[in-house]
PDB file of C-alpha atoms in Angstrom:
ATOM      1  CA  MET M   1     200.110 184.427  30.663  1.00 43.00           C
ATOM      2  CA  THR M   2     200.110 187.373  33.005  1.00 42.00           C
ATOM      3  CA  LYS M   3     202.619 185.680  35.255  1.00 43.00           C
ATOM      4  CA  THR M   4     204.887 184.928  32.340  1.00 44.00           C
ATOM      5  CA  GLY M   5     204.624 188.500  31.068  1.00 45.00           C
ATOM      6  CA  SER M   6     205.542 189.900  34.495  1.00 42.00           C
ATOM      7  CA  GLY M   7     208.660 187.771  34.556  1.00 44.00           C
ATOM      8  CA  THR M   8     209.655 188.973  31.111  1.00 39.00           C
ATOM      9  CA  ASP M   9     209.041 192.608  32.058  1.00 41.00           C
ATOM     10  CA  GLY M  10     211.155 192.093  35.179  1.00 40.00           C
ATOM     11  CA  LEU M  11     214.026 190.744  33.152  1.00 37.00           C
ATOM     12  CA  ARG M  12     213.798 193.608  30.719  1.00 39.00           C
ATOM     13  CA  LEU M  13     213.758 196.135  33.558  1.00 38.00           C
ATOM     14  CA  GLY M  14     216.777 194.486  35.169  1.00 46.00           C
ATOM     15  CA  SER M  15     218.722 194.551  31.911  1.00 46.00           C
ATOM     16  CA  TYR M  16     217.940 198.217  31.422  1.00 40.00           C
ATOM     17  CA  SER M  17     219.087 199.014  34.979  1.00 45.00           C
ATOM     18  CA  GLN M  18     222.379 197.169  34.458  1.00 46.00           C
ATOM     19  CA  ARG M  19     222.957 199.034  31.192  1.00 46.00           C
ATOM     20  CA  ALA M  20     222.242 202.335  32.955  1.00 46.00           C
ATOM     21  CA  ASP M  21     224.717 201.543  35.753  1.00 51.00           C
ATOM     22  CA  TYR M  22     227.344 200.542  33.216  1.00 47.00           C
ATOM     23  CA  GLY M  23     226.795 203.773  31.317  1.00 52.00           C
ATOM     24  CA  THR M  24     227.101 205.857  34.481  1.00 51.00           C
ATOM     25  CA  THR M  25     230.310 204.080  35.526  1.00 50.00           C
ATOM     26  CA  ARG M  26     231.738 204.472  32.031  1.00 50.00           C
ATOM     27  CA  ARG M  27     230.985 208.203  32.039  1.00 52.00           C
ATOM     28  CA  ARG M  28     232.693 208.571  35.443  1.00 53.00           C
ATOM     29  CA  VAL M  29     235.779 206.762  34.203  1.00 45.00           C
ATOM     30  CA  ILE M  30     235.910 209.000  31.138  1.00 54.00           C
ATOM     31  CA  ALA M  31     235.479 212.091  33.329  1.00 56.00           C
ATOM     32  CA  LEU M  32     238.264 211.039  35.692  1.00 57.00           C
ATOM     33  CA  ALA M  33     240.659 210.021  32.959  1.00 58.00           C
ATOM     34  CA  PRO M  34     242.112 213.538  32.351  1.00 59.00           C
ATOM     35  CA  ALA M  35     242.816 214.019  36.059  1.00 57.00           C
ATOM     36  CA  ALA M  36     244.495 210.614  36.309  1.00 54.00           C
ATOM     37  CA  PHE M  37     246.519 211.363  33.193  1.00 52.00           C
ATOM     38  CA  ALA M  38     247.588 214.728  34.607  1.00 52.00           C
ATOM     39  CA  LEU M  39     248.660 213.084  37.884  1.00 52.00           C
ATOM     40  CA  CYS M  40     250.701 210.508  35.982  1.00 54.00           C
ATOM     41  CA  GLN M  41     252.373 213.280  34.003  1.00 53.00           C
ATOM     42  CA  VAL M  42     253.282 215.147  37.209  1.00 53.00           C
ATOM     43  CA  LEU M  43     254.759 212.010  38.777  1.00 53.00           C
ATOM     44  CA  LYS M  44     256.573 211.220  35.551  1.00 61.00           C
ATOM     45  CA  ALA M  45     257.989 214.734  35.346  1.00 82.00           C
ATOM     46  CA  GLU M  46     259.309 214.608  38.919  1.00 95.00           C
ATOM     47  CA  SER M  47     262.976 213.643  38.907  1.00 97.00           C
ATOM     48  CA  ARG M  48     264.529 211.239  41.395  1.00 98.00           C
ATOM     49  CA  GLN M  49     266.349 214.181  42.953  1.00 97.00           C
ATOM     50  CA  GLU M  50     263.116 216.140  43.428  1.00 98.00           C
ATOM     51  CA  ARG M  51     261.297 213.100  44.779  1.00 98.00           C
ATOM     52  CA  GLY M  52     264.044 212.429  47.313  1.00 98.00           C
ATOM     53  CA  ARG M  53     263.809 215.947  48.724  1.00 98.00           C
ATOM     54  CA  ARG M  54     259.999 215.914  48.682  1.00 98.00           C
ATOM     55  CA  LEU M  55     259.824 212.650  50.636  1.00 98.00           C
ATOM     56  CA  LEU M  56     262.090 214.075  53.344  1.00 98.00           C
ATOM     57  CA  GLU M  57     259.881 217.172  53.508  1.00 98.00           C
ATOM     58  CA  GLU M  58     256.923 214.843  54.049  1.00 98.00           C
ATOM     59  CA  CYS M  59     258.949 213.095  56.756  1.00 98.00           C
ATOM     60  CA  ILE M  60     259.216 216.410  58.634  1.00 98.00           C
ATOM     61  CA  GLY M  61     255.433 216.740  58.443  1.00 98.00           C
ATOM     62  CA  ALA M  62     254.950 213.170  59.682  1.00 98.00           C
ATOM     63  CA  LEU M  63     257.174 213.860  62.716  1.00 98.00           C
ATOM     64  CA  GLY M  64     255.117 216.903  63.704  1.00 98.00           C
ATOM     65  CA  GLY M  65     256.009 219.677  61.250  1.00 98.00           C
ATOM     66  CA  GLU M  66     256.782 222.965  62.964  1.00 97.00           C
ATOM     67  CA  ARG M  67     256.413 221.416  66.418  1.00 98.00           C
ATOM     68  CA  PHE M  68     259.165 218.943  65.551  1.00 98.00           C
ATOM     69  CA  LEU M  69     261.419 221.669  64.129  1.00 98.00           C
ATOM     70  CA  LYS M  70     260.934 223.872  67.192  1.00 96.00           C
ATOM     71  CA  ILE M  71     261.683 221.257  69.845  1.00 97.00           C
ATOM     72  CA  ARG M  72     263.921 222.707  72.548  1.00 97.00           C
ATOM     73  CA  ASP M  73     264.393 219.719  74.863  1.00 98.00           C
ATOM     74  CA  VAL M  74     263.547 216.018  74.894  1.00 98.00           C
ATOM     75  CA  VAL M  75     263.897 213.799  77.967  1.00 98.00           C
ATOM     76  CA  ARG M  76     263.674 210.000  77.559  1.00 97.00           C
ATOM     77  CA  SER M  77     263.995 207.181  80.059  1.00 97.00           C
ATOM     78  CA  GLY M  78     264.188 203.437  79.587  1.00 96.00           C
ATOM     79  CA  ARG M  79     266.533 200.459  79.419  1.00 94.00           C
ATOM     80  CA  ALA M  80     269.770 200.653  77.467  1.00 93.00           C
ATOM     81  CA  TYR M  81     271.986 197.774  76.371  1.00 90.00           C
ATOM     82  CA  ALA M  82     275.568 197.972  75.109  1.00 86.00           C
ATOM     83  CA  PHE M  83     276.971 195.113  73.041  1.00 71.00           C
ATOM     84  CA  TYR M  84     280.414 193.834  72.147  1.00 60.00           C
ATOM     85  CA  ARG M  85     280.762 191.112  69.493  1.00 56.00           C
ATOM     86  CA  ALA M  86     277.039 190.327  69.720  1.00 52.00           C
ATOM     87  CA  ASN M  87     277.208 189.844  73.511  1.00 55.00           C
ATOM     88  CA  VAL M  88     275.629 192.150  76.085  1.00 59.00           C
ATOM     89  CA  ARG M  89     278.400 194.226  77.622  1.00 63.00           C
ATOM     90  CA  GLY M  90     276.299 196.477  79.820  1.00 68.00           C
ATOM     91  CA  LEU M  91     272.752 197.173  80.964  1.00 77.00           C
ATOM     92  CA  ALA M  92     271.515 200.372  82.553  1.00 84.00           C
ATOM     93  CA  ARG M  93     268.386 202.238  83.494  1.00 91.00           C
ATOM     94  CA  ILE M  94     269.089 205.324  81.461  1.00 94.00           C
ATOM     95  CA  THR M  95     267.706 208.861  81.267  1.00 96.00           C
ATOM     96  CA  ILE M  96     268.727 210.927  78.251  1.00 96.00           C
ATOM     97  CA  TYR M  97     268.424 214.718  78.151  1.00 98.00           C
ATOM     98  CA  GLU M  98     268.779 216.366  74.726  1.00 98.00           C
ATOM     99  CA  ASN M  99     268.848 220.076  73.967  1.00 97.00           C
ATOM    100  CA  PHE M 100     268.503 221.570  70.470  1.00 97.00           C
ATOM    101  CA  GLY M 101     269.798 225.129  70.288  1.00 96.00           C
ATOM    102  CA  PRO M 102     270.270 227.649  67.472  1.00 96.00           C
ATOM    103  CA  LEU M 103     273.026 227.447  64.891  1.00 94.00           C
ATOM    104  CA  LYS M 104     275.950 229.866  65.013  1.00 92.00           C
ATOM    105  CA  ASP M 105     276.846 232.003  61.997  1.00 89.00           C
ATOM    106  CA  ASP M 106     280.557 231.200  62.348  1.00 89.00           C
ATOM    107  CA  PRO M 107     280.960 228.245  64.743  1.00 88.00           C
ATOM    108  CA  GLU M 108     284.269 226.964  66.057  1.00 91.00           C
ATOM    109  CA  PRO M 109     285.630 223.663  64.694  1.00 89.00           C
ATOM    110  CA  ASP M 110     283.802 220.611  66.085  1.00 94.00           C
ATOM    111  CA  TRP M 111     281.069 222.810  67.604  1.00 97.00           C
ATOM    112  CA  LEU M 112     277.514 221.420  67.481  1.00 98.00           C
ATOM    113  CA  PRO M 113     274.198 223.166  68.266  1.00 98.00           C
ATOM    114  CA  VAL M 114     273.068 220.224  70.422  1.00 98.00           C
ATOM    115  CA  SER M 115     273.923 219.065  73.943  1.00 97.00           C
ATOM    116  CA  ARG M 116     273.203 215.702  75.587  1.00 97.00           C
ATOM    117  CA  ARG M 117     273.348 214.189  79.053  1.00 97.00           C
ATOM    118  CA  GLU M 118     273.135 210.398  79.512  1.00 95.00           C
ATOM    119  CA  VAL M 119     272.485 209.467  83.159  1.00 95.00           C
ATOM    120  CA  TYR M 120     273.091 205.831  84.199  1.00 92.00           C
ATOM    121  CA  THR M 121     272.159 205.850  87.915  1.00 89.00           C
ATOM    122  CA  GLU M 122     269.103 206.874  89.928  1.00 86.00           C
ATOM    123  CA  LYS M 123     271.187 209.312  91.964  1.00 87.00           C
ATOM    124  CA  GLY M 124     272.506 210.901  88.766  1.00 89.00           C
ATOM    125  CA  ASP M 125     276.131 210.694  89.929  1.00 89.00           C
ATOM    126  CA  TYR M 126     277.340 208.719  86.895  1.00 93.00           C
ATOM    127  CA  TYR M 127     276.720 210.165  83.452  1.00 95.00           C
ATOM    128  CA  ASN M 128     278.197 211.203  80.131  1.00 96.00           C
ATOM    129  CA  LEU M 129     277.890 214.846  79.130  1.00 98.00           C
ATOM    130  CA  PHE M 130     278.156 216.099  75.551  1.00 97.00           C
ATOM    131  CA  GLU M 131     278.189 219.899  75.451  1.00 97.00           C
ATOM    132  CA  HIS M 132     278.257 221.467  71.970  1.00 96.00           C
ATOM    133  CA  GLY M 133     280.641 218.870  70.575  1.00 95.00           C
ATOM    134  CA  GLN M 134     282.793 218.306  73.689  1.00 96.00           C
ATOM    135  CA  GLY M 135     282.373 215.298  75.959  1.00 97.00           C
ATOM    136  CA  TRP M 136     283.132 214.060  79.484  1.00 97.00           C
ATOM    137  CA  GLU M 137     282.543 210.958  81.562  1.00 96.00           C
ATOM    138  CA  VAL M 138     281.462 212.047  85.054  1.00 96.00           C
ATOM    139  CA  THR M 139     281.802 209.779  88.120  1.00 95.00           C
ATOM    140  CA  PHE M 140     282.311 210.282  91.855  1.00 92.00           C
ATOM    141  CA  ARG M 141     286.015 210.801  91.043  1.00 94.00           C
ATOM    142  CA  GLY M 142     285.357 213.770  88.773  1.00 96.00           C
ATOM    143  CA  ALA M 143     285.027 214.595  85.057  1.00 97.00           C
ATOM    144  CA  ARG M 144     287.261 212.870  82.532  1.00 97.00           C
ATOM    145  CA  PRO M 145     287.342 213.986  78.850  1.00 97.00           C
ATOM    146  CA  LEU M 146     286.037 211.282  76.537  1.00 96.00           C
ATOM    147  CA  PRO M 147     288.623 209.788  74.151  1.00 93.00           C
ATOM    148  CA  LYS M 148     289.183 211.705  70.919  1.00 92.00           C
ATOM    149  CA  GLU M 149     288.211 208.704  68.782  1.00 90.00           C
ATOM    150  CA  ARG M 150     284.878 208.414  70.551  1.00 92.00           C
ATOM    151  CA  MET M 151     284.190 212.131  70.125  1.00 95.00           C
ATOM    152  CA  ILE M 152     284.954 211.895  66.393  1.00 93.00           C
ATOM    153  CA  ARG M 153     282.438 209.061  66.117  1.00 93.00           C
ATOM    154  CA  TYR M 154     279.905 211.039  68.176  1.00 95.00           C
ATOM    155  CA  ARG M 155     280.174 214.111  65.951  1.00 96.00           C
ATOM    156  CA  GLU M 156     279.965 212.091  62.737  1.00 94.00           C
ATOM    157  CA  SER M 157     276.928 210.113  63.904  1.00 95.00           C
ATOM    158  CA  THR M 158     275.203 213.291  65.131  1.00 97.00           C
ATOM    159  CA  LEU M 159     275.674 215.075  61.794  1.00 96.00           C
ATOM    160  CA  ARG M 160     274.141 212.119  59.946  1.00 97.00           C
ATOM    161  CA  ASP M 161     271.348 211.345  62.418  1.00 98.00           C
ATOM    162  CA  ILE M 162     268.087 211.914  60.527  1.00 98.00           C
ATOM    163  CA  PHE M 163     266.432 213.838  63.377  1.00 98.00           C
ATOM    164  CA  TYR M 164     269.424 216.192  63.525  1.00 98.00           C
ATOM    165  CA  PHE M 165     269.659 216.365  59.745  1.00 98.00           C
ATOM    166  CA  LEU M 166     266.019 217.397  59.261  1.00 98.00           C
ATOM    167  CA  ARG M 167     266.350 220.163  61.867  1.00 98.00           C
ATOM    168  CA  TYR M 168     269.719 221.622  60.920  1.00 97.00           C
ATOM    169  CA  ARG M 169     271.034 220.407  57.562  1.00 97.00           C
ATOM    170  CA  PHE M 170     268.062 219.978  55.251  1.00 97.00           C
ATOM    171  CA  ASP M 171     268.649 223.310  53.480  1.00 95.00           C
ATOM    172  CA  GLU M 172     272.466 223.251  53.454  1.00 95.00           C
ATOM    173  CA  PRO M 173     273.982 224.533  50.181  1.00 94.00           C
ATOM    174  CA  ASP M 174     274.946 221.895  47.585  1.00 96.00           C
ATOM    175  CA  MET M 175     273.023 219.110  49.333  1.00 97.00           C
ATOM    176  CA  TYR M 176     272.195 216.351  46.833  1.00 98.00           C
ATOM    177  CA  TYR M 177     269.102 214.142  47.208  1.00 98.00           C
ATOM    178  CA  TYR M 178     268.341 210.984  45.237  1.00 98.00           C
ATOM    179  CA  HIS M 179     265.366 208.637  45.520  1.00 98.00           C
ATOM    180  CA  ARG M 180     266.831 205.166  45.031  1.00 97.00           C
ATOM    181  CA  GLY M 181     263.495 203.335  44.961  1.00 98.00           C
ATOM    182  CA  THR M 182     261.560 200.910  47.142  1.00 98.00           C
ATOM    183  CA  GLU M 183     263.363 198.621  49.596  1.00 98.00           C
ATOM    184  CA  ILE M 184     261.902 196.154  52.095  1.00 98.00           C
ATOM    185  CA  ILE M 185     263.194 196.605  55.668  1.00 97.00           C
ATOM    186  CA  ASP M 186     261.954 194.005  58.187  1.00 93.00           C
ATOM    187  CA  ASN M 187     259.007 193.194  55.880  1.00 96.00           C
ATOM    188  CA  VAL M 188     258.083 196.905  55.659  1.00 97.00           C
ATOM    189  CA  PRO M 189     258.097 198.717  52.270  1.00 98.00           C
ATOM    190  CA  THR M 190     260.284 201.817  52.494  1.00 98.00           C
ATOM    191  CA  ASP M 191     261.569 204.586  50.225  1.00 98.00           C
ATOM    192  CA  ALA M 192     265.376 204.674  50.136  1.00 98.00           C
ATOM    193  CA  ILE M 193     266.826 208.192  49.808  1.00 98.00           C
ATOM    194  CA  ASP M 194     270.532 208.856  49.300  1.00 98.00           C
ATOM    195  CA  VAL M 195     271.770 212.208  50.630  1.00 98.00           C
ATOM    196  CA  THR M 196     275.239 213.591  49.854  1.00 98.00           C
ATOM    197  CA  ASP M 197     276.625 216.844  51.268  1.00 97.00           C
ATOM    198  CA  SER M 198     279.055 219.342  49.731  1.00 95.00           C
ATOM    199  CA  LEU M 199     282.039 217.358  51.093  1.00 94.00           C
ATOM    200  CA  GLY M 200     280.897 214.158  49.405  1.00 94.00           C
ATOM    201  CA  GLU M 201     279.836 212.515  52.678  1.00 95.00           C
ATOM    202  CA  GLY M 202     276.726 210.403  52.192  1.00 96.00           C
ATOM    203  CA  VAL M 203     273.971 208.688  54.150  1.00 98.00           C
ATOM    204  CA  THR M 204     270.891 206.688  53.125  1.00 98.00           C
ATOM    205  CA  TYR M 205     267.568 207.210  54.885  1.00 98.00           C
ATOM    206  CA  PHE M 206     264.711 204.696  54.690  1.00 98.00           C
ATOM    207  CA  LEU M 207     261.194 206.098  55.176  1.00 98.00           C
ATOM    208  CA  ARG M 208     258.159 203.907  55.767  1.00 98.00           C
ATOM    209  CA  GLN M 209     255.906 204.247  52.731  1.00 98.00           C
ATOM    210  CA  SER M 210     252.702 204.110  54.757  1.00 98.00           C
ATOM    211  CA  ASP M 211     253.404 207.239  56.838  1.00 98.00           C
ATOM    212  CA  ARG M 212     256.899 208.587  55.868  1.00 98.00           C
ATOM    213  CA  LEU M 213     258.387 207.942  59.326  1.00 98.00           C
ATOM    214  CA  PRO M 214     262.100 206.994  59.479  1.00 98.00           C
ATOM    215  CA  VAL M 215     262.740 203.258  59.734  1.00 98.00           C
ATOM    216  CA  GLN M 216     266.498 203.097  59.242  1.00 98.00           C
ATOM    217  CA  GLN M 217     269.606 205.041  58.267  1.00 98.00           C
ATOM    218  CA  VAL M 218     272.927 203.699  56.964  1.00 98.00           C
ATOM    219  CA  TYR M 219     276.285 205.336  56.242  1.00 97.00           C
ATOM    220  CA  GLN M 220     279.901 204.352  55.752  1.00 94.00           C
ATOM    221  CA  ARG M 221     282.665 205.759  57.951  1.00 91.00           C
ATOM    222  CA  ARG M 222     286.424 205.224  57.949  1.00 85.00           C
ATOM    223  CA  ASP M 223     288.499 204.600  61.008  1.00 82.00           C
ATOM    224  CA  PRO M 224     290.606 207.764  61.491  1.00 77.00           C
ATOM    225  CA  LYS M 225     293.737 205.661  62.152  1.00 79.00           C
ATOM    226  CA  THR M 226     293.473 202.613  59.893  1.00 83.00           C
ATOM    227  CA  ARG M 227     291.159 204.155  57.235  1.00 82.00           C
ATOM    228  CA  ILE M 228     289.291 200.838  57.166  1.00 88.00           C
ATOM    229  CA  PRO M 229     285.604 201.449  56.252  1.00 90.00           C
ATOM    230  CA  SER M 230     282.755 200.241  58.437  1.00 94.00           C
ATOM    231  CA  GLU M 231     278.970 200.416  58.097  1.00 96.00           C
ATOM    232  CA  GLU M 232     277.028 202.313  60.757  1.00 96.00           C
ATOM    233  CA  LYS M 233     273.306 201.570  60.920  1.00 97.00           C
ATOM    234  CA  SER M 234     270.496 202.931  63.118  1.00 98.00           C
ATOM    235  CA  ALA M 235     266.958 201.535  63.273  1.00 98.00           C
ATOM    236  CA  PHE M 236     263.891 203.297  64.702  1.00 98.00           C
ATOM    237  CA  SER M 237     260.589 201.718  65.767  1.00 98.00           C
ATOM    238  CA  LYS M 238     257.504 201.945  68.020  1.00 97.00           C
ATOM    239  CA  TYR M 239     256.675 205.583  67.315  1.00 98.00           C
ATOM    240  CA  ARG M 240     254.408 207.430  69.743  1.00 98.00           C
ATOM    241  CA  GLU M 241     252.969 210.928  69.940  1.00 98.00           C
ATOM    242  CA  VAL M 242     254.307 213.221  72.685  1.00 98.00           C
ATOM    243  CA  SER M 243     253.004 216.805  72.852  1.00 97.00           C
ATOM    244  CA  GLY M 244     252.242 216.845  69.129  1.00 97.00           C
ATOM    245  CA  VAL M 245     255.607 215.343  68.148  1.00 98.00           C
ATOM    246  CA  ILE M 246     256.103 211.760  66.938  1.00 98.00           C
ATOM    247  CA  LEU M 247     259.123 210.074  68.569  1.00 98.00           C
ATOM    248  CA  PRO M 248     260.633 206.582  68.205  1.00 98.00           C
ATOM    249  CA  TRP M 249     260.469 204.631  71.458  1.00 97.00           C
ATOM    250  CA  ASN M 250     263.047 202.007  70.436  1.00 97.00           C
ATOM    251  CA  ILE M 251     266.432 202.784  68.856  1.00 97.00           C
ATOM    252  CA  ARG M 252     269.041 200.239  67.766  1.00 96.00           C
ATOM    253  CA  ARG M 253     272.549 200.927  66.464  1.00 95.00           C
ATOM    254  CA  GLU M 254     274.750 198.449  64.613  1.00 95.00           C
ATOM    255  CA  VAL M 255     278.340 198.449  63.371  1.00 93.00           C
ATOM    256  CA  ASP M 256     279.121 196.102  60.472  1.00 93.00           C
ATOM    257  CA  GLY M 257     275.954 194.121  61.152  1.00 91.00           C
ATOM    258  CA  GLU M 258     276.552 193.613  64.881  1.00 91.00           C
ATOM    259  CA  LYS M 259     274.521 195.323  67.608  1.00 91.00           C
ATOM    260  CA  ALA M 260     276.374 198.075  69.434  1.00 90.00           C
ATOM    261  CA  PHE M 261     273.563 199.789  71.374  1.00 93.00           C
ATOM    262  CA  GLU M 262     269.841 199.381  71.926  1.00 95.00           C
ATOM    263  CA  LEU M 263     267.374 201.599  73.781  1.00 95.00           C
ATOM    264  CA  PHE M 264     263.905 200.518  74.883  1.00 96.00           C
ATOM    265  CA  GLY M 265     262.028 203.670  75.842  1.00 97.00           C
ATOM    266  CA  ARG M 266     259.690 203.823  78.840  1.00 96.00           C
ATOM    267  CA  THR M 267     258.785 207.516  79.095  1.00 97.00           C
ATOM    268  CA  ALA M 268     259.387 210.688  77.084  1.00 97.00           C
ATOM    269  CA  GLU M 269     258.787 214.400  77.571  1.00 98.00           C
ATOM    270  CA  VAL M 270     259.011 217.272  75.099  1.00 98.00           C
ATOM    271  CA  ASN M 271     260.098 220.729  76.284  1.00 97.00           C
ATOM    272  CA  PRO M 272     259.938 220.106  80.054  1.00 97.00           C
ATOM    273  CA  ARG M 273     261.241 222.747  82.447  1.00 95.00           C
ATOM    274  CA  LEU M 274     264.931 222.025  83.024  1.00 96.00           C
ATOM    275  CA  ASP M 275     267.636 223.777  84.991  1.00 93.00           C
ATOM    276  CA  ALA M 276     270.321 225.460  82.864  1.00 84.00           C
ATOM    277  CA  SER M 277     272.973 223.341  84.593  1.00 93.00           C
ATOM    278  CA  THR M 278     271.587 220.167  82.959  1.00 96.00           C
ATOM    279  CA  TYR M 279     273.863 220.612  79.953  1.00 97.00           C
ATOM    280  CA  THR M 280     276.898 222.264  81.561  1.00 96.00           C
ATOM    281  CA  LEU M 281     279.851 220.764  83.371  1.00 95.00           C
ATOM    282  CA  ASP M 282     279.783 221.534  87.092  1.00 93.00           C
ATOM    283  CA  LYS M 283     282.798 223.740  87.885  1.00 91.00           C
ATOM    284  CA  ARG M 284     283.108 222.110  91.293  1.00 93.00           C
ATOM    285  CA  LEU M 285     283.988 218.745  89.713  1.00 95.00           C
ATOM    286  CA  ASN M 286     287.531 217.489  89.848  1.00 95.00           C
ATOM    287  CA  LEU M 287     288.923 217.634  86.271  1.00 94.00           C
ATOM    288  CA  LEU M 288     290.734 214.400  85.436  1.00 95.00           C
ATOM    289  CA  PRO M 289     293.204 213.771  82.592  1.00 94.00           C
ATOM    290  CA  GLU M 290     292.047 212.016  79.459  1.00 88.00           C
ATOM    291  CA  SER M 291     292.427 208.234  79.513  1.00 79.00           C
ATOM    292  CA  PRO M 292     295.571 207.074  77.631  1.00 71.00           C
TER     293      PRO M 292
END
């Protein structure tokens, strides 16, 4: 009898405990309900335009916030491949120097606040130099201006590059942002954000939903001669932290679905000490005419 009674008491105690836990959980749910409802209302009230801008603001934070915005120089080294009709056209051990300077109040046409030096040999005697929107190919023969068509493409791609855009163009007047929704890029959920400037030129940025880092960017450009449109795409992967800034180690560029360039990074430095001549054309070089 005593044994049976103990079992019954145990069952009754267990039932009471379960009811108590259920009551506690129910009270917590009821208490949290207003906060959840308020959050839903905030998200509901946020327009697609506001969400697009907010996600890009979060992207700046993911890349390093103020440290990213205040980068002066970045030096990368690695292997670079150039492609033509899906075939490898060139391979080089490359070192890329990039400088991010201040904007001018009234810049000249085609002027850019960035300069870039792409070195293709260990001796550094063969490189391309892009100085504030002008460009040269430098060899042992001298410095030859890069073709106008290539410079047009360089300026257009620079203006739309997300890392340039976030530093220099994010607060431009009449910039229009639109969150298009979720899209899967290489099995990764991303937020697609359309950005259109005051001239009607647009680009779509894809941010990884897990951390807001850029995964891809796509824009349409027209050939200046034929006016035939083509799709320019850049993909970014293998992010790493360098001096408090998050940088993509691998970069791939495509034109109409075919690879045009791919960089596999090996090292990177942020704000190293560089000589001022890194981004200027040596006056002692023989100046060659532009290629026909």
